[in-house]
Amino acid sequence: MARKRAFTEEELLDTAEQLIIEQGYSSFHLKKLAEHLASGARSTIYQYFANKEEIAAACMKRAMVRTVAKAEQVDEQEPLNALRDLLRMYMQEADLHAILGDVRKIDVSQSEKAAELVREVMGMHETLSDQLSRIFQQAQNEGVVRRDIPFVILASLFFQLINTPNVMQLPSEEWADYLFNIWYEGSGKK
Amino acid sequence: MARKRAFTEEELLDTAEQLIIEQGYSSFHLKKLAEHLASGARSTIYQYFANKEEIAAACMKRAMVRTVAKAEQVDEQEPLNALRDLLRMYMQEADLHAILGDVRKIDVSQSEKAAELVREVMGMHETLSDQLSRIFQQAQNEGVVRRDIPFVILASLFFQLINTPNVMQLPSEEWADYLFNIWYEGSGKK
Amino acid sequence: MARKRAFTEEELLDTAEQLIIEQGYSSFHLKKLAEHLASGARSTIYQYFANKEEIAAACMKRAMVRTVAKAEQVDEQEPLNALRDLLRMYMQEADLHAILGDVRKIDVSQSEKAAELVREVMGMHETLSDQLSRIFQQAQNEGVVRRDIPFVILASLFFQLINTPNVMQLPSEEWADYLFNIWYEGSGKK
Amino acid sequence: MARKRAFTEEELLDTAEQLIIEQGYSSFHLKKLAEHLASGARSTIYQYFANKEEIAAACMKRAMVRTVAKAEQVDEQEPLNALRDLLRMYMQEADLHAILGDVRKIDVSQSEKAAELVREVMGMHETLSDQLSRIFQQAQNEGVVRRDIPFVILASLFFQLINTPNVMQLPSEEWADYLFNIWYEGSGKK
DNA sequence: AATGAATGAGTCTTCATTCAT
DNA sequence: CATGAATGAAGACTCATTCAT
């Protein structure tokens, strides 16, 4: 008994995520968002979200939830296998990096809702970090990775692999495994 | 007899660079720039540059020129030594990464001058890449790095080392050497 | 060494005061304000004030300061004379009533400056009330006004005289004295 | 078979009146109105009224009609008794004052219906004024109120009594009689 | 030159009103 | 009839850029 929706909340967040990833949060404008939505006026957006900040935060939370859900399904029994699986997963959620860098830029002072969402994202980030640390520590205990390097650094380097441009155009999983090997074996000659 | 200069072009670019690095290009405003300049009015900036985009581009070019100059001084005879030296150098010019990520964000459509500057920055980036590739190829020829991996990827991974947060607070050079070792030997157990 | 000002801060506040008095704070818009200023764009206003709320608050404070200054010059020795003088004075600052009713409508949550100004206005209101109370109490002590009525009520009724439309078009002072007499003697036959 | 009514016209006007009295016409929004209605959507309001202005005007007319009806029942034989009764009545319809101050704020240029309603309200206001004048004139004729003051002024001062804040928390009728006495006898010592 | 001031284009947000189911 | 949804016309505010002294 009402008009047909111009776009779903889902579509809105998809579009927002795409824009934020491509151009960064600082240049994320509702005008642009509305234009990219194809149908629907700018003001319609306010039916779904109270303000720009909430959109960005909701968007980031959604990506984070998605990632955490996948991360939880990784079997942590065998550290190396776990790391390989995690890398594959992060490779698919490659934008997470960009997003995490932008969460702090959200002005949270005018919207308690946005503040809460940002807090949740931070919390989940913590969860992911903890998982990596846990696995790395176990790997060190089992002696399968170097022990002469603090695991934070190992983790940090490992996490950066995601940013490597896939110049060989390999399928995501193969690419992940390829990088994993280099990370593990090193770039020097054997 | 002209009035006392409010600020030199040099000072302006220094301040701009600092701002762009700290907060990213998208949130780089001339208002902020003027405030950080201590002396001089916002409108005075237009005596030196025609618009915001030119400032950003000039700023990035300057950083690039600086880097290229240093890179040229690296002795490329011994590939591994050359790489070590380059890493040390890049570590000092760590902001280059941030800057390079932002060049593309400059809206170049309204200012031919800015467009030209951006092109120059891109060109110099190319120069740096070529150098890295050259050294890596030589290293592969000499058999001091793995040959089963395309040198572009080796270079890409190598270049990412710069982003690793220096959690151990080591002095820049030591930190570079530390990472170099991990990159070379890998993270896996020996 | 700069362009000529489109309007002074003084002119701006004058215009704002007029608008707020005529149409109330709730319908006070910067667009309207700019239009009434004859010269100057809307955005120029922001050179002088940070936001709408500050303008309104500054405007009210100015009126209040003006009034308090006049009130302080009233000689309180003889209560009845003092009251007569005060009434004359309030008659000239007749808009004070309208303004006071609107101070509370100012949204103070986004601007500390506005909040402070509002606080100051309230404080000065207090000062004026205290003065009235003081004089009324003294008048009761000296037996020149009724003692069977709480002085707050006496003051309240007295203060309302200001709102009486001057249908006879008497000069302000005469009109004040005229009303003062009715207030004192009552409307009933002697 | 129609759906259940979301709200009656009566309920709508009740709520509108309450809002206009509490916060003034300038901050009267249909959004707020709909929220306060508990049941029914904002758009449903347009089944009953063509626009915001009509609602406000209808609301004010209703209050006016109510007041006029009560005023007509006052026995005008004895002027003083009539005045006392009128004051009691106005005290109960104390919001009338607020409403009358707001009629002029209604933008009547877009809706002929609203314009007509506003005209009616003004007309009834006239009626009430006439009644007051009539009674005052009679009172002057009978010599029960001062004759040295134009009856318009007497009426005006009388009407303002309604605004006096009831600090003593007396029941409405007692409060009316209390003020009536002061108005009649004056505030000066006997 | 340097700069205080002006300004218009652009963004966010709100709200009355209209649509279409 | 009722209403969920859409929307355009404001209004607040910011900022790059231009003016004129």
Short mmCIF file of C-alpha atoms in Angstrom, two decimals, chain C residues 24-121:
data_model
loop_
_atom_site.label_atom_id
_atom_site.label_comp_id
_atom_site.label_asym_id
_atom_site.label_seq_id
_atom_site.Cartn_x
_atom_site.Cartn_y
_atom_site.Cartn_z
CA GLY C 24 10.11 35.72 16.40
CA TYR C 25 13.24 33.64 16.62
CA SER C 26 11.71 30.49 15.17
CA SER C 27 11.24 32.12 11.82
CA PHE C 28 14.59 33.84 11.82
CA HIS C 29 16.51 32.73 8.74
CA LEU C 30 19.89 33.83 7.51
CA LYS C 31 18.49 34.08 4.02
CA LYS C 32 16.00 36.66 5.22
CA LEU C 33 18.71 38.39 7.22
CA ALA C 34 20.95 38.70 4.17
CA GLU C 35 18.11 40.05 2.10
CA HIS C 36 17.30 42.69 4.66
CA LEU C 37 20.93 43.73 4.81
CA ALA C 38 20.57 45.18 1.31
CA SER C 39 24.20 44.58 0.45
CA GLY C 40 26.24 41.45 1.04
CA ALA C 41 25.85 37.77 0.31
CA ARG C 42 24.53 35.27 2.77
CA SER C 43 27.87 33.59 3.14
CA THR C 44 29.52 36.85 4.14
CA ILE C 45 27.66 36.68 7.41
CA TYR C 46 29.88 33.79 8.40
CA GLN C 47 32.86 36.13 8.43
CA TYR C 48 31.40 37.71 11.52
CA PHE C 49 29.54 34.93 13.25
CA ALA C 50 30.07 31.22 13.34
CA ASN C 51 26.43 30.28 13.07
CA LYS C 52 22.84 31.37 13.28
CA GLU C 53 22.57 30.69 16.96
CA GLU C 54 25.47 32.95 17.81
CA ILE C 55 23.91 35.77 15.88
CA ALA C 56 20.65 35.49 17.74
CA ALA C 57 22.38 35.15 21.08
CA ALA C 58 24.73 38.06 20.40
CA CYS C 59 21.80 40.12 19.35
CA MET C 60 19.90 39.39 22.53
CA LYS C 61 22.94 39.97 24.67
CA ARG C 62 23.45 43.37 23.11
CA ALA C 63 19.87 44.36 23.87
CA MET C 64 20.27 43.07 27.38
CA VAL C 65 23.51 44.93 28.00
CA ARG C 66 21.88 48.10 26.77
CA THR C 67 18.99 47.61 29.15
CA VAL C 68 21.08 46.70 32.16
CA ALA C 69 23.25 49.75 31.61
CA LYS C 70 20.21 51.96 31.67
CA ALA C 71 18.71 50.15 34.64
CA GLU C 72 21.87 50.70 36.64
CA GLN C 73 21.56 54.42 36.24
CA VAL C 74 18.19 54.51 37.89
CA ASP C 75 18.36 56.10 41.33
CA GLU C 76 16.82 53.62 43.76
CA GLN C 77 16.55 55.97 46.74
CA GLU C 78 12.83 56.68 46.38
CA PRO C 79 11.05 53.43 45.38
CA LEU C 80 8.17 55.07 43.58
CA ASN C 81 10.40 57.37 41.61
CA ALA C 82 12.65 54.48 40.83
CA LEU C 83 9.74 52.45 39.53
CA ARG C 84 8.52 55.31 37.40
CA ASP C 85 11.97 55.73 35.92
CA LEU C 86 12.31 52.03 35.30
CA LEU C 87 8.99 51.90 33.54
CA ARG C 88 10.03 54.74 31.26
CA MET C 89 13.22 52.95 30.51
CA TYR C 90 11.56 49.58 29.85
CA MET C 91 9.09 51.32 27.62
CA GLN C 92 11.94 52.40 25.38
CA GLU C 93 13.40 48.92 25.41
CA ALA C 94 9.99 47.43 24.85
CA ASP C 95 11.29 44.60 22.68
CA LEU C 96 13.14 43.13 25.62
CA HIS C 97 10.01 41.17 26.44
CA ALA C 98 9.87 39.50 23.05
CA ILE C 99 13.57 38.78 23.17
CA LEU C 100 13.50 37.24 26.61
CA GLY C 101 10.74 34.91 25.53
CA ASP C 102 12.93 33.70 22.70
CA VAL C 103 16.29 33.17 24.39
CA ARG C 104 15.29 29.71 25.48
CA LYS C 105 14.42 28.73 21.95
CA ILE C 106 18.01 29.07 20.82
CA ASP C 107 19.53 25.68 20.23
CA VAL C 108 22.65 25.89 22.24
CA SER C 109 23.89 22.35 21.85
CA GLN C 110 26.08 22.89 18.80
CA SER C 111 27.88 26.05 19.81
CA GLU C 112 29.63 26.66 23.08
CA LYS C 113 29.90 30.33 22.21
CA ALA C 114 26.14 30.61 21.81
CA ALA C 115 25.64 28.70 25.04
CA GLU C 116 27.87 31.16 26.86
CA LEU C 117 26.05 34.14 25.41
CA VAL C 118 22.70 32.71 26.42
CA ARG C 119 24.01 32.14 29.91
CA GLU C 120 25.08 35.76 30.08
CA VAL C 121 21.67 36.94 28.94
#
